[in-house]
Coordinates of C-alpha atoms and ligand atoms in Angstrom, one line a residue:
M16 CA -3.6 -25.8 -45.2
K17 CA 0.0 -25.0 -44.5
N18 CA 3.0 -27.3 -44.8
K19 CA 4.5 -29.0 -41.8
I20 CA 7.7 -27.5 -40.4
N21 CA 10.9 -29.6 -39.9
N22 CA 12.6 -29.7 -36.6
N23 CA 15.4 -27.4 -37.5
D24 CA 13.3 -24.8 -39.5
F25 CA 12.8 -21.4 -38.2
M26 CA 9.3 -20.6 -37.3
N27 CA 7.1 -17.5 -37.7
I28 CA 5.6 -17.1 -34.2
G29 CA 2.8 -14.7 -33.2
I30 CA 2.7 -13.6 -29.5
V31 CA -0.2 -11.9 -27.9
C32 CA 0.3 -10.4 -24.4
F33 CA -0.6 -7.5 -22.1
P34 CA 2.1 -4.9 -22.6
T35 CA 1.8 -3.2 -19.2
Y36 CA 3.9 -3.7 -16.1
G37 CA 3.2 -7.3 -15.0
G38 CA 4.7 -10.7 -15.0
S39 CA 2.8 -12.1 -17.9
G40 CA 4.0 -9.3 -20.3
V41 CA 7.6 -9.7 -19.1
V42 CA 7.5 -13.5 -19.6
A43 CA 6.0 -13.1 -23.1
T44 CA 8.5 -10.4 -24.1
E45 CA 11.6 -12.2 -22.8
L46 CA 10.4 -15.4 -24.4
G47 CA 9.9 -13.6 -27.7
K48 CA 13.4 -12.1 -27.5
A49 CA 15.0 -15.4 -26.8
L50 CA 13.1 -17.0 -29.7
A51 CA 14.2 -14.2 -32.0
G52 CA 17.8 -14.7 -30.8
K53 CA 17.6 -18.3 -32.0
G54 CA 16.5 -17.1 -35.5
H55 CA 12.7 -17.4 -35.3
K56 CA 10.6 -14.5 -36.5
V57 CA 8.5 -13.2 -33.7
H58 CA 5.4 -11.0 -34.2
F59 CA 4.1 -9.3 -31.1
M60 CA 0.4 -8.1 -31.1
S61 CA -0.8 -5.8 -28.3
Y62 CA -2.4 -2.4 -27.7
S63 CA 0.9 -0.8 -26.9
Q64 CA 4.5 -1.8 -27.2
P65 CA 5.5 -4.2 -24.3
F66 CA 7.8 -2.2 -22.0
R67 CA 10.8 -4.5 -22.2
L68 CA 10.6 -5.0 -26.0
N69 CA 13.2 -3.7 -28.3
I70 CA 11.6 -3.5 -31.7
F71 CA 14.9 -2.7 -33.4
S72 CA 16.1 -6.2 -32.7
E73 CA 16.4 -8.4 -35.7
N74 CA 13.5 -10.9 -36.1
I75 CA 11.2 -9.0 -33.8
F76 CA 8.1 -7.2 -35.2
Y77 CA 5.4 -5.3 -33.4
H78 CA 1.8 -5.0 -34.7
E79 CA -0.2 -2.4 -32.7
V80 CA -3.8 -3.2 -32.0
S81 CA -5.6 0.1 -32.0
V82 CA -9.3 0.5 -31.3
N83 CA -11.1 3.4 -32.9
D84 CA -13.1 5.6 -30.7
Y85 CA -16.8 5.8 -31.6
P86 CA -19.6 7.3 -29.5
L87 CA -21.6 4.1 -29.5
F88 CA -18.7 2.2 -27.8
D89 CA -18.9 2.6 -24.0
Y90 CA -16.7 -0.4 -24.0
P91 CA -14.3 -0.4 -27.0
P92 CA -14.4 -3.8 -28.8
Y93 CA -10.7 -4.7 -28.2
E94 CA -11.3 -8.4 -28.6
S95 CA -12.8 -7.9 -32.1
V96 CA -9.9 -5.7 -33.2
L97 CA -7.3 -8.1 -31.8
A98 CA -8.9 -11.1 -33.5
S99 CA -8.8 -9.1 -36.8
K100 CA -5.2 -8.2 -36.2
I101 CA -4.3 -11.9 -35.6
V102 CA -6.0 -12.9 -38.8
D103 CA -4.3 -10.2 -40.7
V104 CA -0.8 -10.9 -39.3
A105 CA -1.3 -14.7 -39.7
M106 CA -2.3 -14.3 -43.4
Y107 CA 0.3 -11.8 -44.5
E108 CA 3.2 -12.8 -42.3
H109 CA 2.5 -16.5 -42.7
L110 CA 2.4 -17.3 -39.0
D111 CA 3.1 -20.9 -38.1
L112 CA 1.6 -20.7 -34.7
L113 CA 0.2 -18.3 -32.1
H114 CA 1.2 -18.1 -28.4
V115 CA -1.2 -16.2 -26.2
H116 CA -0.3 -15.1 -22.7
Y117 CA -3.0 -14.7 -20.0
A118 CA -6.3 -16.6 -20.7
I119 CA -8.6 -13.6 -20.5
P120 CA -9.5 -12.5 -23.2
H121 CA -6.6 -13.8 -25.2
A122 CA -7.6 -17.5 -25.4
S123 CA -11.1 -16.8 -26.7
V124 CA -9.7 -14.2 -29.1
A125 CA -7.2 -16.8 -30.4
Y126 CA -10.1 -19.3 -30.9
T127 CA -12.1 -16.7 -32.9
A128 CA -9.1 -15.9 -35.1
Q129 CA -8.4 -19.6 -35.6
Q130 CA -12.0 -20.2 -36.8
I131 CA -11.9 -17.2 -39.2
L132 CA -8.6 -18.5 -40.7
K133 CA -10.0 -22.0 -41.0
S134 CA -12.7 -20.6 -43.2
K135 CA -9.9 -19.3 -45.4
K136 CA -8.2 -22.7 -45.4
I137 CA -5.4 -21.5 -43.1
N138 CA -4.4 -23.5 -40.1
L139 CA -3.2 -21.5 -37.0
P140 CA -2.7 -23.6 -34.0
Y141 CA -2.5 -21.7 -30.7
I142 CA -0.9 -22.3 -27.3
T143 CA -2.3 -20.6 -24.2
T144 CA -0.1 -19.8 -21.2
L145 CA -1.9 -19.3 -17.9
H146 CA -0.1 -16.9 -15.7
G147 CA -2.0 -16.7 -12.5
T148 CA -4.7 -14.1 -11.8
D149 CA -6.4 -15.1 -15.1
I150 CA -7.3 -18.3 -13.1
T151 CA -6.9 -17.4 -9.4
L152 CA -8.6 -14.0 -9.3
V153 CA -10.3 -12.7 -12.5
G154 CA -10.9 -16.2 -13.7
R155 CA -12.9 -17.1 -10.6
D156 CA -15.6 -14.6 -11.6
P157 CA -18.4 -16.9 -12.7
S158 CA -19.3 -14.5 -15.5
F159 CA -16.1 -15.6 -17.3
E160 CA -16.4 -19.3 -16.6
P161 CA -18.1 -20.6 -19.8
V162 CA -15.8 -18.6 -22.1
I163 CA -12.6 -19.5 -20.3
R164 CA -13.5 -23.2 -20.0
F165 CA -14.5 -23.4 -23.7
S166 CA -11.5 -21.5 -25.1
L167 CA -9.0 -23.5 -22.9
N168 CA -10.5 -26.7 -24.0
C169 CA -10.1 -25.5 -27.6
S170 CA -6.5 -24.4 -27.1
N171 CA -4.2 -26.8 -29.0
I172 CA -1.8 -26.7 -26.0
I173 CA -2.1 -25.2 -22.5
T174 CA 0.8 -24.4 -20.3
S175 CA 0.8 -23.0 -16.7
V176 CA 3.7 -21.4 -15.0
S177 CA 3.7 -23.6 -11.9
E178 CA 2.4 -27.0 -10.6
S179 CA 0.3 -25.0 -8.2
L180 CA -1.4 -23.0 -11.0
K181 CA -2.0 -26.3 -12.9
R182 CA -3.8 -27.7 -9.8
D183 CA -5.8 -24.5 -9.3
T184 CA -6.9 -24.5 -13.0
L185 CA -8.0 -28.1 -12.9
K186 CA -9.9 -27.4 -9.6
T187 CA -11.6 -24.3 -10.9
F188 CA -12.4 -25.3 -14.5
K189 CA -13.5 -28.6 -16.0
I190 CA -10.7 -28.9 -18.5
D191 CA -10.3 -32.0 -20.7
N192 CA -7.0 -30.7 -22.1
K193 CA -3.7 -31.6 -20.6
I194 CA -1.8 -28.8 -19.0
S195 CA 2.0 -28.7 -19.3
V196 CA 4.0 -26.9 -16.6
V197 CA 6.6 -24.5 -18.0
P198 CA 8.0 -22.3 -15.2
N199 CA 8.9 -18.6 -15.5
F200 CA 12.6 -18.0 -16.4
I201 CA 15.4 -15.5 -16.2
N202 CA 18.5 -15.1 -18.4
I203 CA 21.2 -15.8 -15.7
K204 CA 23.9 -14.3 -17.9
E205 CA 22.3 -10.9 -17.5
Y206 CA 22.5 -11.0 -13.7
D207 CA 25.9 -9.5 -12.9
P208 CA 26.0 -7.6 -9.7
L209 CA 27.1 -4.0 -10.2
S210 CA 30.8 -3.4 -10.2
D211 CA 30.5 -0.1 -8.3
L212 CA 28.1 -1.7 -5.8
C213 CA 29.5 0.2 -2.8
C214 CA 28.9 3.7 -4.1
Y215 CA 25.4 2.8 -5.3
K216 CA 24.6 1.2 -2.0
K217 CA 25.9 4.2 -0.1
K218 CA 23.3 6.4 -1.8
Y219 CA 20.4 4.6 -0.2
A220 CA 22.1 3.2 2.9
P221 CA 24.8 5.8 3.8
N222 CA 25.6 4.2 7.2
G223 CA 25.8 0.6 6.0
E224 CA 22.1 -0.2 6.9
K225 CA 20.7 -3.4 5.5
I226 CA 18.4 -3.0 2.5
L227 CA 15.0 -4.7 2.2
I228 CA 13.3 -4.4 -1.2
H229 CA 9.8 -5.0 -2.6
I230 CA 8.9 -4.9 -6.3
S231 CA 5.3 -5.2 -7.5
N232 CA 2.4 -3.6 -9.3
F233 CA 0.9 -2.5 -5.9
R234 CA -2.3 -4.4 -6.3
K235 CA -4.3 -5.6 -3.3
V236 CA -3.2 -9.2 -4.0
K237 CA 0.5 -8.2 -3.2
R238 CA -0.3 -7.1 0.4
V239 CA 2.2 -4.3 0.3
E240 CA 0.9 -3.2 3.7
D241 CA 2.5 -6.3 5.1
V242 CA 5.8 -5.3 3.6
L243 CA 5.6 -2.1 5.7
E244 CA 4.5 -3.9 8.8
V245 CA 7.4 -6.4 8.5
F246 CA 9.9 -3.6 7.8
N247 CA 8.6 -1.7 10.9
K248 CA 9.3 -4.6 13.1
V249 CA 12.7 -5.2 11.6
R250 CA 13.8 -1.6 11.9
K251 CA 13.1 -1.6 15.6
E252 CA 15.9 -4.2 16.0
I253 CA 18.5 -3.2 13.3
P254 CA 19.3 -0.2 11.2
C255 CA 17.7 -0.8 7.8
K256 CA 16.1 0.8 4.7
L257 CA 13.2 -0.3 2.6
I258 CA 13.2 0.3 -1.2
L259 CA 9.8 0.1 -2.9
V260 CA 9.7 -0.4 -6.7
G261 CA 6.6 -0.2 -8.7
D262 CA 3.3 1.6 -8.7
G263 CA -0.4 0.7 -8.7
P264 CA -3.8 1.1 -7.1
E265 CA -2.6 0.6 -3.5
R266 CA 0.2 3.3 -3.8
A267 CA -1.8 6.0 -1.9
A268 CA -2.8 3.7 0.9
I269 CA 0.8 2.6 1.3
D270 CA 2.0 6.3 1.6
L271 CA -0.6 6.8 4.3
L272 CA 0.5 3.7 6.2
C273 CA 4.2 4.7 6.0
R274 CA 3.2 8.1 7.7
K275 CA 1.1 6.3 10.3
L276 CA 4.0 3.9 11.2
Q277 CA 6.4 6.8 11.0
T278 CA 8.7 4.9 8.8
C279 CA 8.8 7.2 5.8
S280 CA 12.3 8.5 6.5
D281 CA 13.7 5.0 6.0
I282 CA 11.6 4.1 2.9
I283 CA 12.8 5.0 -0.6
N284 CA 10.1 5.0 -3.3
L285 CA 11.6 4.5 -6.7
G286 CA 8.3 4.1 -8.7
K287 CA 8.3 2.1 -11.9
I288 CA 11.6 0.8 -13.2
N289 CA 11.9 -1.1 -16.5
D290 CA 14.6 -3.3 -15.4
P291 CA 15.1 -3.9 -11.7
K292 CA 18.5 -5.7 -11.9
E293 CA 20.6 -2.7 -10.8
V294 CA 18.5 -1.9 -7.7
L295 CA 18.3 -5.6 -6.8
S296 CA 22.0 -5.9 -6.7
I297 CA 22.2 -3.6 -3.7
A298 CA 19.5 -5.3 -1.7
D299 CA 19.9 -7.8 1.1
L300 CA 16.4 -9.2 1.3
F301 CA 13.4 -9.3 -1.0
V302 CA 10.0 -9.3 0.7
L303 CA 6.9 -10.7 -1.1
P304 CA 3.9 -11.3 1.2
S305 CA 1.3 -11.9 -1.6
E306 CA -2.1 -13.3 -0.9
T307 CA -1.8 -15.5 -4.0
E308 CA 1.1 -15.8 -6.4
S309 CA 1.1 -18.4 -9.2
F310 CA 4.9 -18.2 -9.5
G311 CA 6.5 -15.0 -8.3
L312 CA 8.7 -13.9 -11.2
S313 CA 9.9 -10.9 -9.1
A314 CA 11.2 -13.3 -6.4
L315 CA 13.1 -15.3 -9.1
E316 CA 14.6 -12.1 -10.5
A317 CA 15.7 -11.2 -6.9
M318 CA 17.3 -14.6 -6.3
A319 CA 19.1 -14.4 -9.6
M320 CA 20.7 -11.3 -8.2
K321 CA 21.6 -13.2 -5.0
V322 CA 18.9 -11.7 -2.9
P323 CA 17.2 -14.2 -0.5
V324 CA 13.4 -14.0 -0.3
I325 CA 11.0 -13.6 2.6
S326 CA 7.6 -14.6 1.2
T327 CA 4.3 -16.3 1.9
D328 CA 3.8 -20.0 1.2
T329 CA 1.0 -19.4 -1.2
G330 CA 0.5 -20.7 -4.8
G331 CA 3.7 -21.4 -6.7
L332 CA 6.0 -19.5 -4.3
P333 CA 7.2 -22.7 -2.5
E334 CA 8.3 -24.0 -6.0
V335 CA 10.6 -20.9 -6.3
N336 CA 11.6 -20.0 -2.8
I337 CA 12.9 -23.0 -0.9
H338 CA 12.2 -22.6 2.8
G339 CA 15.3 -22.5 5.0
K340 CA 17.6 -22.4 1.9
T341 CA 16.9 -19.6 -0.5
G342 CA 14.7 -17.7 2.0
F343 CA 11.8 -18.4 4.3
L344 CA 8.0 -19.0 3.8
S345 CA 5.3 -17.9 6.2
K346 CA 1.5 -18.1 6.2
V347 CA -0.3 -15.3 4.4
G348 CA -0.6 -12.3 6.8
D349 CA 1.8 -13.7 9.4
I350 CA 3.9 -10.5 9.7
N351 CA 5.5 -11.6 13.0
D352 CA 6.9 -14.8 11.4
M353 CA 8.1 -12.9 8.4
A354 CA 9.9 -10.3 10.6
V355 CA 11.5 -13.0 12.7
N356 CA 12.8 -14.8 9.6
A357 CA 14.1 -11.5 8.1
L358 CA 16.0 -10.8 11.4
K359 CA 17.4 -14.3 11.5
L360 CA 19.2 -13.5 8.2
L361 CA 19.9 -9.9 8.6
K362 CA 21.5 -10.3 12.1
N363 CA 23.8 -13.1 10.9
N364 CA 26.0 -12.2 7.9
K365 CA 27.4 -15.7 7.5
L366 CA 23.9 -17.2 7.3
L367 CA 22.8 -14.3 5.0
N368 CA 25.7 -14.9 2.6
S369 CA 25.0 -18.6 2.5
F370 CA 21.3 -17.9 1.6
K371 CA 22.5 -15.4 -1.1
E372 CA 24.6 -18.2 -2.7
N373 CA 21.7 -20.7 -2.4
A374 CA 19.3 -18.3 -4.0
F375 CA 21.6 -17.8 -6.9
E376 CA 22.2 -21.5 -7.3
H377 CA 18.5 -22.3 -7.3
A378 CA 17.7 -19.4 -9.7
K379 CA 20.1 -21.0 -12.2
K380 CA 17.6 -23.9 -12.6
F381 CA 15.2 -21.4 -14.1
D382 CA 17.7 -20.1 -16.7
I383 CA 16.2 -19.5 -20.2
D384 CA 18.6 -22.1 -21.6
N385 CA 16.7 -24.7 -19.6
I386 CA 13.2 -23.3 -20.3
L387 CA 13.3 -22.3 -23.9
P388 CA 13.7 -25.9 -25.2
Q389 CA 10.5 -26.8 -23.3
Y390 CA 8.5 -24.2 -25.2
L391 CA 10.2 -25.2 -28.5
K392 CA 9.3 -28.8 -27.9
L393 CA 5.6 -27.8 -27.4
Y394 CA 5.7 -25.6 -30.5
R395 CA 6.9 -28.6 -32.6
Q396 CA 4.1 -30.7 -31.1
L397 CA 1.7 -27.9 -32.0
L398 CA 2.8 -27.9 -35.6
K399 CA 2.1 -31.6 -35.9
K400 CA -1.5 -31.1 -34.8
Ligands
LIG503 O1 0.8 -10.2 -10.4 C1 1.5 -9.7 -11.3 O2 2.6 -9.2 -11.0 C2 1.1 -9.6 -12.7 C3 0.6 -11.0 -13.2 C4 0.5 -10.9 -14.7 O3 -0.2 -11.9 -15.1 O4 0.9 -10.1 -15.4 O5 1.6 -11.9 -12.7 C5 1.3 -13.3 -12.7 O6 2.1 -13.8 -13.8 C6 3.5 -13.8 -13.5 C7 4.2 -14.4 -14.7 O7 3.8 -15.7 -15.0 C8 3.8 -14.7 -12.2 O8 5.1 -14.7 -12.0 C9 3.0 -14.0 -11.1 O9 3.2 -14.8 -9.9 C10 1.5 -13.9 -11.4 N1 0.9 -13.1 -10.3 C11 0.0 -13.7 -9.5 O10 -0.4 -14.9 -9.5 C12 -0.6 -12.8 -8.5

């Protein structure tokens, strides 16, 4: 078995995540980048390169997990290939620990890899970070229950991104393991509003209209139709524009709704954007009416760019968006209340500006400088196990 690491030693860290547009991949990538910046070697393993990852950075390595096509495989055995990749990287890159993001299927794959390595007398402790839908949506499917429960109980450390997700996990699964809450984060130093803000804003709001924005992966859980309904109510009272960023399964339905509500002329669809900071810096309000949201990283990114948030009061959102300070919270589906709250801010510049400052101040609490030490502390604990 491997030697223990001292507190100041650099670690060799394996990270497994989904590479696609989604909060868990963003968190895993930004965490890996921050760890690499501190001198640790970080090895990403995924089926394609995470979209915010720059593999040319020092200390960052990417190991692609590719599944061979074979006529027998109606369902390509991704989990087996991923487990083999983890074993390979752990052995040849001398990983000290593995951090898997999103429980399904990564926690059980980590367990399999750990057992294979154990048979080779190699110790690879793993930490599982729960992100949300792995527990609140997909994880609720009873067909996953035995595997999730087992692999979470076998995880050497479990973290969740909010207190709310921790409660949900403990309610849904019988977990004997402790869950540590480590919230999502942003790097506040990177959130500088654009210097040529006026010109950029004019492009989308030529007559000084207020700008509402929504960013998501357009899945049902995001209730993007509520964004349009709220916008429709707001635009009846004040001149405004809505910017939609992202793409996903609900895109077509949203296009139809915008035609039905006759709001298309005031809606700007930007599609997928790797880094939303620029567009956030011209927005006045961020709208996030999700059905469930374990944290709401997109809301935090908006707040870091001084954009107050109109959101639902579900899941971890109240931990991020403080009602009456950084924005407002409403019941899921209460589009009237969300519209009233939005108008309260958009009709009163003084109030809007104070919410903008509050949003920024609150976002600072989630700066990477405050969150990275929490992960590093857990990694050190992991290495003692
Ligand atoms: O819902 C998404 O946008 C994607 C999803 C994911 O796992 O990729 O996001 C979840 O994880 C994010 C990062 O921890 C959280 O900020 C999101 O709130 C969470 N989404 C939901 O719970 C619906």
